[in-house]
Amino acid sequence: MGKVRTKIKAKKTELNTINSKIISKAKLTKLPKMVNPKLLSKDKIIQALQELDKNLGRKNIRIEMALFGGGAMVLAFNTRQATLDLDAIWPESNEITLAAMEVGEKLNLPLGWLNSTVQAYLSNKAKRKDFVKLKIPKLKNISLSMASPSYLLAMKVMAGRGEGDMEDTVKLIKKLKIKNKTDGIKLLHNFFPREEVGEEKWRKAERFLESGIEEIYGKKYTLKKLSLDIRDNPKIKFRVFLGNFLDEFYRKPSFNKIKEKPVNLKNEENAF
């Protein structure tokens, strides 16, 4: 029995030695702490980015970084108090990942406080103009930008993950002054074309978008719920009526199998 305990103790010592070598090689004094997820406030995000900028500066690294999701909503629009993590994209590099780990350790941030999992949800139609610069004080080594409100809305609608995404969707719809489903669908199609995402995913996104618009304007977002200047414009009045009519038309089971609903207003007018 004594020999078994001696072997176990020796094995533990060996594993600890291996871990120490790995930590030393990574230039960390210890492994990142396993902490419970903490929400990142605007001030905390700015502090973390500034600390990351300093860390990269000491290593003579300069990068471009684009923010998405909750982090962008917190920093740019003040529509959220905080977010769970920062969704971002940047040039892949072990040195940058290590720098983020070191900052997380120093500021006691949750593991994955900065991550690039958002790459799986990006649009291949997005262009340079679909990003806007973010100004954070004291950033010298990070050129920071974020997805535009239109791009953010399209991503939120496609994700459609529940209450958090719905709150952001409603706020972005208001910011972009989208008054009806037709305009929302047109925006969505610009980033995620229906024929590329697939019918099932598209219909789910369409319902999510519609729910966001209904939350603002009511279940029937008719002309009387829109602003006076829109109601007094005959051309816009007709286009809104036509959009709502086609929404109902293509929702009926007997019709939606005949032909797909047009994705832009010009085609809708031709269809009518």
PDB file of C-alpha atoms in Angstrom:
ATOM      1  CA  MET A   1       0.000   0.000   0.000  1.00  0.00           C
ATOM      2  CA  GLY A   2       2.880   2.300   0.884  1.00  0.00           C
ATOM      3  CA  LYS A   3       4.494   1.702  -2.525  1.00  0.00           C
ATOM      4  CA  VAL A   4       1.232   2.678  -4.327  1.00  0.00           C
ATOM      5  CA  ARG A   5       1.009   5.948  -2.399  1.00  0.00           C
ATOM      6  CA  THR A   6       4.640   6.705  -3.202  1.00  0.00           C
ATOM      7  CA  LYS A   7       3.990   6.150  -6.940  1.00  0.00           C
ATOM      8  CA  ILE A   8       0.885   8.404  -6.883  1.00  0.00           C
ATOM      9  CA  LYS A   9       2.836  11.137  -5.106  1.00  0.00           C
ATOM     10  CA  ALA A  10       5.654  10.840  -7.647  1.00  0.00           C
ATOM     11  CA  LYS A  11       3.152  11.099 -10.526  1.00  0.00           C
ATOM     12  CA  LYS A  12       1.611  14.244  -9.049  1.00  0.00           C
ATOM     13  CA  THR A  13       5.068  15.777  -8.677  1.00  0.00           C
ATOM     14  CA  GLU A  14       5.811  14.964 -12.331  1.00  0.00           C
ATOM     15  CA  LEU A  15       2.564  16.564 -13.514  1.00  0.00           C
ATOM     16  CA  ASN A  16       3.225  19.698 -11.459  1.00  0.00           C
ATOM     17  CA  THR A  17       6.688  19.961 -13.027  1.00  0.00           C
ATOM     18  CA  ILE A  18       5.214  19.675 -16.535  1.00  0.00           C
ATOM     19  CA  ASN A  19       2.589  22.354 -15.736  1.00  0.00           C
ATOM     20  CA  SER A  20       5.278  24.679 -14.399  1.00  0.00           C
ATOM     21  CA  LYS A  21       7.276  24.313 -17.623  1.00  0.00           C
ATOM     22  CA  ILE A  22       4.207  25.071 -19.748  1.00  0.00           C
ATOM     23  CA  ILE A  23       3.411  28.157 -17.679  1.00  0.00           C
ATOM     24  CA  SER A  24       7.006  29.337 -17.846  1.00  0.00           C
ATOM     25  CA  LYS A  25       7.069  28.896 -21.622  1.00  0.00           C
ATOM     26  CA  ALA A  26       3.881  30.948 -21.961  1.00  0.00           C
ATOM     27  CA  LYS A  27       5.451  33.699 -19.831  1.00  0.00           C
ATOM     28  CA  LEU A  28       2.640  33.517 -17.272  1.00  0.00           C
ATOM     29  CA  THR A  29       3.285  33.421 -13.559  1.00  0.00           C
ATOM     30  CA  LYS A  30       0.301  31.090 -13.119  1.00  0.00           C
ATOM     31  CA  LEU A  31      -2.641  29.714 -15.031  1.00  0.00           C
ATOM     32  CA  PRO A  32      -5.641  32.027 -15.536  1.00  0.00           C
ATOM     33  CA  LYS A  33      -8.040  31.782 -12.632  1.00  0.00           C
ATOM     34  CA  MET A  34     -11.281  29.903 -13.153  1.00  0.00           C
ATOM     35  CA  VAL A  35     -13.731  32.605 -12.157  1.00  0.00           C
ATOM     36  CA  ASN A  36     -17.456  32.839 -12.469  1.00  0.00           C
ATOM     37  CA  PRO A  37     -18.630  34.821 -15.508  1.00  0.00           C
ATOM     38  CA  LYS A  38     -18.883  38.531 -14.729  1.00  0.00           C
ATOM     39  CA  LEU A  39     -20.655  41.123 -16.795  1.00  0.00           C
ATOM     40  CA  LEU A  40     -18.367  43.655 -18.445  1.00  0.00           C
ATOM     41  CA  SER A  41     -19.526  47.237 -17.975  1.00  0.00           C
ATOM     42  CA  LYS A  42     -18.560  50.030 -20.353  1.00  0.00           C
ATOM     43  CA  ASP A  43     -15.823  51.240 -17.994  1.00  0.00           C
ATOM     44  CA  LYS A  44     -14.502  47.697 -17.545  1.00  0.00           C
ATOM     45  CA  ILE A  45     -14.401  47.126 -21.309  1.00  0.00           C
ATOM     46  CA  ILE A  46     -12.487  50.367 -21.868  1.00  0.00           C
ATOM     47  CA  GLN A  47     -10.057  49.488 -19.065  1.00  0.00           C
ATOM     48  CA  ALA A  48      -9.492  46.000 -20.519  1.00  0.00           C
ATOM     49  CA  LEU A  49      -8.896  47.321 -24.043  1.00  0.00           C
ATOM     50  CA  GLN A  50      -6.475  49.960 -22.774  1.00  0.00           C
ATOM     51  CA  GLU A  51      -4.565  47.328 -20.806  1.00  0.00           C
ATOM     52  CA  LEU A  52      -4.492  45.063 -23.873  1.00  0.00           C
ATOM     53  CA  ASP A  53      -3.167  47.988 -25.927  1.00  0.00           C
ATOM     54  CA  LYS A  54      -0.309  48.507 -23.444  1.00  0.00           C
ATOM     55  CA  ASN A  55       0.468  44.796 -23.437  1.00  0.00           C
ATOM     56  CA  LEU A  56       0.661  44.702 -27.236  1.00  0.00           C
ATOM     57  CA  GLY A  57       2.772  47.871 -27.267  1.00  0.00           C
ATOM     58  CA  ARG A  58       5.418  46.241 -25.070  1.00  0.00           C
ATOM     59  CA  LYS A  59       5.613  43.455 -27.666  1.00  0.00           C
ATOM     60  CA  ASN A  60       5.683  45.884 -30.621  1.00  0.00           C
ATOM     61  CA  ILE A  61       2.411  44.480 -31.966  1.00  0.00           C
ATOM     62  CA  ARG A  62      -0.157  46.624 -33.758  1.00  0.00           C
ATOM     63  CA  ILE A  63      -3.492  45.206 -34.885  1.00  0.00           C
ATOM     64  CA  GLU A  64      -6.906  46.028 -36.299  1.00  0.00           C
ATOM     65  CA  MET A  65      -9.853  44.770 -34.277  1.00  0.00           C
ATOM     66  CA  ALA A  66     -13.603  44.866 -35.014  1.00  0.00           C
ATOM     67  CA  LEU A  67     -16.244  44.475 -32.308  1.00  0.00           C
ATOM     68  CA  PHE A  68     -19.688  42.910 -32.665  1.00  0.00           C
ATOM     69  CA  GLY A  69     -22.581  41.928 -30.452  1.00  0.00           C
ATOM     70  CA  GLY A  70     -23.100  43.120 -26.893  1.00  0.00           C
ATOM     71  CA  GLY A  71     -19.727  44.841 -26.628  1.00  0.00           C
ATOM     72  CA  ALA A  72     -20.538  47.113 -29.557  1.00  0.00           C
ATOM     73  CA  MET A  73     -23.990  47.827 -28.109  1.00  0.00           C
ATOM     74  CA  VAL A  74     -22.464  48.828 -24.755  1.00  0.00           C
ATOM     75  CA  LEU A  75     -19.666  51.006 -26.157  1.00  0.00           C
ATOM     76  CA  ALA A  76     -21.396  52.764 -29.041  1.00  0.00           C
ATOM     77  CA  PHE A  77     -25.080  53.034 -28.193  1.00  0.00           C
ATOM     78  CA  ASN A  78     -25.339  52.871 -24.397  1.00  0.00           C
ATOM     79  CA  THR A  79     -28.275  50.528 -24.925  1.00  0.00           C
ATOM     80  CA  ARG A  80     -26.920  47.991 -22.428  1.00  0.00           C
ATOM     81  CA  GLN A  81     -25.430  48.311 -18.977  1.00  0.00           C
ATOM     82  CA  ALA A  82     -22.992  45.472 -19.592  1.00  0.00           C
ATOM     83  CA  THR A  83     -22.183  42.370 -21.621  1.00  0.00           C
ATOM     84  CA  LEU A  84     -20.905  38.901 -20.799  1.00  0.00           C
ATOM     85  CA  ASP A  85     -17.892  39.080 -23.164  1.00  0.00           C
ATOM     86  CA  LEU A  86     -16.446  40.882 -26.162  1.00  0.00           C
ATOM     87  CA  ASP A  87     -17.170  39.360 -29.572  1.00  0.00           C
ATOM     88  CA  ALA A  88     -14.438  40.491 -31.927  1.00  0.00           C
ATOM     89  CA  ILE A  89     -12.269  39.585 -34.877  1.00  0.00           C
ATOM     90  CA  TRP A  90      -8.548  40.294 -35.210  1.00  0.00           C
ATOM     91  CA  PRO A  91      -5.547  38.776 -37.011  1.00  0.00           C
ATOM     92  CA  GLU A  92      -5.027  35.291 -35.617  1.00  0.00           C
ATOM     93  CA  SER A  93      -1.901  35.144 -33.498  1.00  0.00           C
ATOM     94  CA  ASN A  94      -0.820  33.178 -30.445  1.00  0.00           C
ATOM     95  CA  GLU A  95       0.847  36.327 -29.104  1.00  0.00           C
ATOM     96  CA  ILE A  96      -2.440  38.253 -29.175  1.00  0.00           C
ATOM     97  CA  THR A  97      -4.298  35.381 -27.520  1.00  0.00           C
ATOM     98  CA  LEU A  98      -1.621  35.242 -24.835  1.00  0.00           C
ATOM     99  CA  ALA A  99      -1.850  39.014 -24.334  1.00  0.00           C
ATOM    100  CA  ALA A 100      -5.623  38.741 -23.818  1.00  0.00           C
ATOM    101  CA  MET A 101      -5.056  35.968 -21.264  1.00  0.00           C
ATOM    102  CA  GLU A 102      -2.521  38.096 -19.390  1.00  0.00           C
ATOM    103  CA  VAL A 103      -4.925  41.053 -19.304  1.00  0.00           C
ATOM    104  CA  GLY A 104      -7.740  38.800 -18.101  1.00  0.00           C
ATOM    105  CA  GLU A 105      -5.488  37.496 -15.324  1.00  0.00           C
ATOM    106  CA  LYS A 106      -4.400  40.988 -14.291  1.00  0.00           C
ATOM    107  CA  LEU A 107      -7.924  42.462 -14.203  1.00  0.00           C
ATOM    108  CA  ASN A 108      -9.606  39.293 -12.912  1.00  0.00           C
ATOM    109  CA  LEU A 109     -11.791  38.976 -16.018  1.00  0.00           C
ATOM    110  CA  PRO A 110     -13.665  35.797 -16.943  1.00  0.00           C
ATOM    111  CA  LEU A 111     -11.980  33.301 -19.239  1.00  0.00           C
ATOM    112  CA  GLY A 112     -12.856  34.155 -22.839  1.00  0.00           C
ATOM    113  CA  TRP A 113     -13.573  37.804 -22.003  1.00  0.00           C
ATOM    114  CA  LEU A 114     -12.285  38.508 -25.519  1.00  0.00           C
ATOM    115  CA  ASN A 115     -13.112  35.859 -28.106  1.00  0.00           C
ATOM    116  CA  SER A 116     -13.577  35.394 -31.847  1.00  0.00           C
ATOM    117  CA  THR A 117     -16.413  32.852 -31.901  1.00  0.00           C
ATOM    118  CA  VAL A 118     -18.476  35.481 -33.716  1.00  0.00           C
ATOM    119  CA  GLN A 119     -16.612  34.546 -36.931  1.00  0.00           C
ATOM    120  CA  ALA A 120     -19.100  31.727 -37.439  1.00  0.00           C
ATOM    121  CA  TYR A 121     -21.929  34.276 -37.774  1.00  0.00           C
ATOM    122  CA  LEU A 122     -20.362  36.881 -40.055  1.00  0.00           C
ATOM    123  CA  SER A 123     -21.808  37.904 -43.409  1.00  0.00           C
ATOM    124  CA  ASN A 124     -19.753  37.312 -46.544  1.00  0.00           C
ATOM    125  CA  LYS A 125     -21.537  40.313 -48.085  1.00  0.00           C
ATOM    126  CA  ALA A 126     -20.206  42.836 -45.560  1.00  0.00           C
ATOM    127  CA  LYS A 127     -17.884  45.494 -46.949  1.00  0.00           C
ATOM    128  CA  ARG A 128     -15.550  48.097 -45.480  1.00  0.00           C
ATOM    129  CA  LYS A 129     -18.392  50.619 -45.364  1.00  0.00           C
ATOM    130  CA  ASP A 130     -20.300  48.308 -43.011  1.00  0.00           C
ATOM    131  CA  PHE A 131     -17.837  49.097 -40.211  1.00  0.00           C
ATOM    132  CA  VAL A 132     -17.430  52.319 -38.251  1.00  0.00           C
ATOM    133  CA  LYS A 133     -14.476  53.553 -36.212  1.00  0.00           C
ATOM    134  CA  LEU A 134     -14.634  53.389 -32.432  1.00  0.00           C
ATOM    135  CA  LYS A 135     -12.721  55.988 -30.471  1.00  0.00           C
ATOM    136  CA  ILE A 136     -11.370  54.734 -27.163  1.00  0.00           C
ATOM    137  CA  PRO A 137      -8.931  57.006 -25.284  1.00  0.00           C
ATOM    138  CA  LYS A 138      -5.250  55.987 -25.095  1.00  0.00           C
ATOM    139  CA  LEU A 139      -5.373  53.263 -27.743  1.00  0.00           C
ATOM    140  CA  LYS A 140      -2.141  53.439 -29.759  1.00  0.00           C
ATOM    141  CA  ASN A 141      -1.642  49.855 -30.908  1.00  0.00           C
ATOM    142  CA  ILE A 142      -5.220  48.775 -31.577  1.00  0.00           C
ATOM    143  CA  SER A 143      -7.162  50.267 -34.482  1.00  0.00           C
ATOM    144  CA  LEU A 144     -10.693  49.653 -33.198  1.00  0.00           C
ATOM    145  CA  SER A 145     -13.893  49.516 -35.226  1.00  0.00           C
ATOM    146  CA  MET A 146     -17.325  47.949 -34.899  1.00  0.00           C
ATOM    147  CA  ALA A 147     -20.048  46.604 -37.135  1.00  0.00           C
ATOM    148  CA  SER A 148     -22.469  49.296 -38.324  1.00  0.00           C
ATOM    149  CA  PRO A 149     -25.990  49.418 -36.813  1.00  0.00           C
ATOM    150  CA  SER A 150     -27.385  47.826 -39.998  1.00  0.00           C
ATOM    151  CA  TYR A 151     -24.871  44.966 -39.868  1.00  0.00           C
ATOM    152  CA  LEU A 152     -25.481  44.466 -36.130  1.00  0.00           C
ATOM    153  CA  LEU A 153     -29.236  44.307 -36.676  1.00  0.00           C
ATOM    154  CA  ALA A 154     -28.905  41.729 -39.438  1.00  0.00           C
ATOM    155  CA  MET A 155     -26.667  39.564 -37.239  1.00  0.00           C
ATOM    156  CA  LYS A 156     -28.988  39.877 -34.235  1.00  0.00           C
ATOM    157  CA  VAL A 157     -32.014  38.875 -36.307  1.00  0.00           C
ATOM    158  CA  MET A 158     -30.215  35.901 -37.854  1.00  0.00           C
ATOM    159  CA  ALA A 159     -29.037  34.733 -34.427  1.00  0.00           C
ATOM    160  CA  GLY A 160     -32.440  35.221 -32.792  1.00  0.00           C
ATOM    161  CA  ARG A 161     -31.310  33.653 -29.516  1.00  0.00           C
ATOM    162  CA  GLY A 162     -33.944  35.035 -27.169  1.00  0.00           C
ATOM    163  CA  GLU A 163     -34.634  37.981 -24.906  1.00  0.00           C
ATOM    164  CA  GLY A 164     -31.168  39.561 -25.101  1.00  0.00           C
ATOM    165  CA  ASP A 165     -31.106  39.537 -28.906  1.00  0.00           C
ATOM    166  CA  MET A 166     -34.709  40.781 -29.017  1.00  0.00           C
ATOM    167  CA  GLU A 167     -33.896  43.775 -26.780  1.00  0.00           C
ATOM    168  CA  ASP A 168     -30.954  44.686 -29.005  1.00  0.00           C
ATOM    169  CA  THR A 169     -33.061  44.129 -32.133  1.00  0.00           C
ATOM    170  CA  VAL A 170     -35.792  46.504 -30.917  1.00  0.00           C
ATOM    171  CA  LYS A 171     -33.233  49.195 -30.036  1.00  0.00           C
ATOM    172  CA  LEU A 172     -31.498  48.888 -33.413  1.00  0.00           C
ATOM    173  CA  ILE A 173     -34.815  49.000 -35.292  1.00  0.00           C
ATOM    174  CA  LYS A 174     -35.592  52.262 -33.494  1.00  0.00           C
ATOM    175  CA  LYS A 175     -32.136  53.680 -34.180  1.00  0.00           C
ATOM    176  CA  LEU A 176     -32.366  52.817 -37.879  1.00  0.00           C
ATOM    177  CA  LYS A 177     -35.971  54.122 -37.990  1.00  0.00           C
ATOM    178  CA  ILE A 178     -37.273  50.998 -39.688  1.00  0.00           C
ATOM    179  CA  LYS A 179     -41.034  51.452 -39.945  1.00  0.00           C
ATOM    180  CA  ASN A 180     -42.195  48.183 -41.503  1.00  0.00           C
ATOM    181  CA  LYS A 181     -41.220  44.599 -42.158  1.00  0.00           C
ATOM    182  CA  THR A 182     -40.507  45.209 -45.844  1.00  0.00           C
ATOM    183  CA  ASP A 183     -37.651  47.612 -45.090  1.00  0.00           C
ATOM    184  CA  GLY A 184     -36.317  45.263 -42.426  1.00  0.00           C
ATOM    185  CA  ILE A 185     -36.324  42.294 -44.813  1.00  0.00           C
ATOM    186  CA  LYS A 186     -34.519  44.337 -47.454  1.00  0.00           C
ATOM    187  CA  LEU A 187     -31.768  45.190 -44.955  1.00  0.00           C
ATOM    188  CA  LEU A 188     -31.519  41.569 -43.821  1.00  0.00           C
ATOM    189  CA  HIS A 189     -31.269  40.320 -47.409  1.00  0.00           C
ATOM    190  CA  ASN A 190     -28.360  42.694 -48.116  1.00  0.00           C
ATOM    191  CA  PHE A 191     -26.228  40.853 -45.557  1.00  0.00           C
ATOM    192  CA  PHE A 192     -27.722  37.369 -45.557  1.00  0.00           C
ATOM    193  CA  PRO A 193     -29.449  36.583 -48.882  1.00  0.00           C
ATOM    194  CA  ARG A 194     -32.411  34.238 -48.529  1.00  0.00           C
ATOM    195  CA  GLU A 195     -31.108  31.837 -51.147  1.00  0.00           C
ATOM    196  CA  GLU A 196     -27.818  31.454 -49.254  1.00  0.00           C
ATOM    197  CA  VAL A 197     -29.044  30.992 -45.679  1.00  0.00           C
ATOM    198  CA  GLY A 198     -31.756  28.472 -46.528  1.00  0.00           C
ATOM    199  CA  GLU A 199     -35.543  28.641 -46.248  1.00  0.00           C
ATOM    200  CA  GLU A 200     -35.910  27.348 -42.691  1.00  0.00           C
ATOM    201  CA  LYS A 201     -33.322  29.712 -41.224  1.00  0.00           C
ATOM    202  CA  TRP A 202     -34.705  32.607 -43.245  1.00  0.00           C
ATOM    203  CA  ARG A 203     -38.277  32.087 -42.034  1.00  0.00           C
ATOM    204  CA  LYS A 204     -37.066  31.939 -38.433  1.00  0.00           C
ATOM    205  CA  ALA A 205     -35.174  35.225 -38.892  1.00  0.00           C
ATOM    206  CA  GLU A 206     -38.182  36.787 -40.604  1.00  0.00           C
ATOM    207  CA  ARG A 207     -40.445  35.893 -37.668  1.00  0.00           C
ATOM    208  CA  PHE A 208     -37.877  37.263 -35.206  1.00  0.00           C
ATOM    209  CA  LEU A 209     -37.667  40.549 -37.128  1.00  0.00           C
ATOM    210  CA  GLU A 210     -41.444  40.795 -37.296  1.00  0.00           C
ATOM    211  CA  SER A 211     -41.702  40.288 -33.530  1.00  0.00           C
ATOM    212  CA  GLY A 212     -39.252  43.161 -32.998  1.00  0.00           C
ATOM    213  CA  ILE A 213     -41.261  45.500 -35.235  1.00  0.00           C
ATOM    214  CA  GLU A 214     -44.529  44.462 -33.582  1.00  0.00           C
ATOM    215  CA  GLU A 215     -43.060  45.208 -30.162  1.00  0.00           C
ATOM    216  CA  ILE A 216     -42.490  48.804 -31.274  1.00  0.00           C
ATOM    217  CA  TYR A 217     -45.525  49.545 -33.457  1.00  0.00           C
ATOM    218  CA  GLY A 218     -48.029  46.981 -32.210  1.00  0.00           C
ATOM    219  CA  LYS A 219     -49.230  43.696 -33.673  1.00  0.00           C
ATOM    220  CA  LYS A 220     -50.643  45.359 -36.781  1.00  0.00           C
ATOM    221  CA  TYR A 221     -48.058  47.918 -37.840  1.00  0.00           C
ATOM    222  CA  THR A 222     -50.534  49.663 -40.122  1.00  0.00           C
ATOM    223  CA  LEU A 223     -50.433  53.173 -41.579  1.00  0.00           C
ATOM    224  CA  LYS A 224     -52.159  54.753 -38.587  1.00  0.00           C
ATOM    225  CA  LYS A 225     -49.241  53.611 -36.381  1.00  0.00           C
ATOM    226  CA  LEU A 226     -46.670  55.353 -38.563  1.00  0.00           C
ATOM    227  CA  SER A 227     -45.654  59.003 -38.434  1.00  0.00           C
ATOM    228  CA  LEU A 228     -47.821  61.690 -40.039  1.00  0.00           C
ATOM    229  CA  ASP A 229     -45.305  62.530 -42.766  1.00  0.00           C
ATOM    230  CA  ILE A 230     -45.373  58.906 -43.962  1.00  0.00           C
ATOM    231  CA  ARG A 231     -49.165  58.721 -43.897  1.00  0.00           C
ATOM    232  CA  ASP A 232     -49.370  61.893 -45.978  1.00  0.00           C
ATOM    233  CA  ASN A 233     -47.005  60.585 -48.660  1.00  0.00           C
ATOM    234  CA  PRO A 234     -49.101  58.644 -51.241  1.00  0.00           C
ATOM    235  CA  LYS A 235     -46.115  56.774 -52.708  1.00  0.00           C
ATOM    236  CA  ILE A 236     -44.839  55.564 -49.340  1.00  0.00           C
ATOM    237  CA  LYS A 237     -48.416  54.862 -48.276  1.00  0.00           C
ATOM    238  CA  PHE A 238     -48.866  52.525 -51.252  1.00  0.00           C
ATOM    239  CA  ARG A 239     -45.495  50.799 -50.713  1.00  0.00           C
ATOM    240  CA  VAL A 240     -46.224  50.126 -47.035  1.00  0.00           C
ATOM    241  CA  PHE A 241     -49.687  48.817 -47.875  1.00  0.00           C
ATOM    242  CA  LEU A 242     -48.230  46.594 -50.585  1.00  0.00           C
ATOM    243  CA  GLY A 243     -45.547  45.241 -48.249  1.00  0.00           C
ATOM    244  CA  ASN A 244     -48.107  44.349 -45.581  1.00  0.00           C
ATOM    245  CA  PHE A 245     -50.438  42.817 -48.172  1.00  0.00           C
ATOM    246  CA  LEU A 246     -47.711  40.551 -49.542  1.00  0.00           C
ATOM    247  CA  ASP A 247     -46.703  39.570 -46.004  1.00  0.00           C
ATOM    248  CA  GLU A 248     -50.207  38.192 -45.482  1.00  0.00           C
ATOM    249  CA  PHE A 249     -50.464  36.727 -48.993  1.00  0.00           C
ATOM    250  CA  TYR A 250     -47.309  34.624 -48.775  1.00  0.00           C
ATOM    251  CA  ARG A 251     -48.104  33.512 -45.233  1.00  0.00           C
ATOM    252  CA  LYS A 252     -51.088  31.464 -46.472  1.00  0.00           C
ATOM    253  CA  PRO A 253     -50.163  27.763 -46.980  1.00  0.00           C
ATOM    254  CA  SER A 254     -52.011  27.573 -50.296  1.00  0.00           C
ATOM    255  CA  PHE A 255     -49.881  30.337 -51.800  1.00  0.00           C
ATOM    256  CA  ASN A 256     -46.423  30.169 -50.259  1.00  0.00           C
ATOM    257  CA  LYS A 257     -45.541  27.024 -52.187  1.00  0.00           C
ATOM    258  CA  ILE A 258     -46.310  28.622 -55.536  1.00  0.00           C
ATOM    259  CA  LYS A 259     -43.660  31.289 -55.562  1.00  0.00           C
ATOM    260  CA  GLU A 260     -41.219  32.842 -53.104  1.00  0.00           C
ATOM    261  CA  LYS A 261     -42.047  36.253 -51.773  1.00  0.00           C
ATOM    262  CA  PRO A 262     -40.073  39.056 -53.565  1.00  0.00           C
ATOM    263  CA  VAL A 263     -37.153  40.312 -51.487  1.00  0.00           C
ATOM    264  CA  ASN A 264     -37.120  43.946 -52.591  1.00  0.00           C
ATOM    265  CA  LEU A 265     -39.755  46.592 -53.075  1.00  0.00           C
ATOM    266  CA  LYS A 266     -39.240  46.977 -56.803  1.00  0.00           C
ATOM    267  CA  ASN A 267     -40.030  43.318 -57.330  1.00  0.00           C
ATOM    268  CA  GLU A 268     -42.985  43.615 -54.985  1.00  0.00           C
ATOM    269  CA  GLU A 269     -44.472  46.375 -57.128  1.00  0.00           C
ATOM    270  CA  ASN A 270     -44.006  44.180 -60.214  1.00  0.00           C
ATOM    271  CA  ALA A 271     -45.575  41.247 -58.386  1.00  0.00           C
ATOM    272  CA  PHE A 272     -48.580  43.380 -57.483  1.00  0.00           C
TER     273      PHE A 272
END
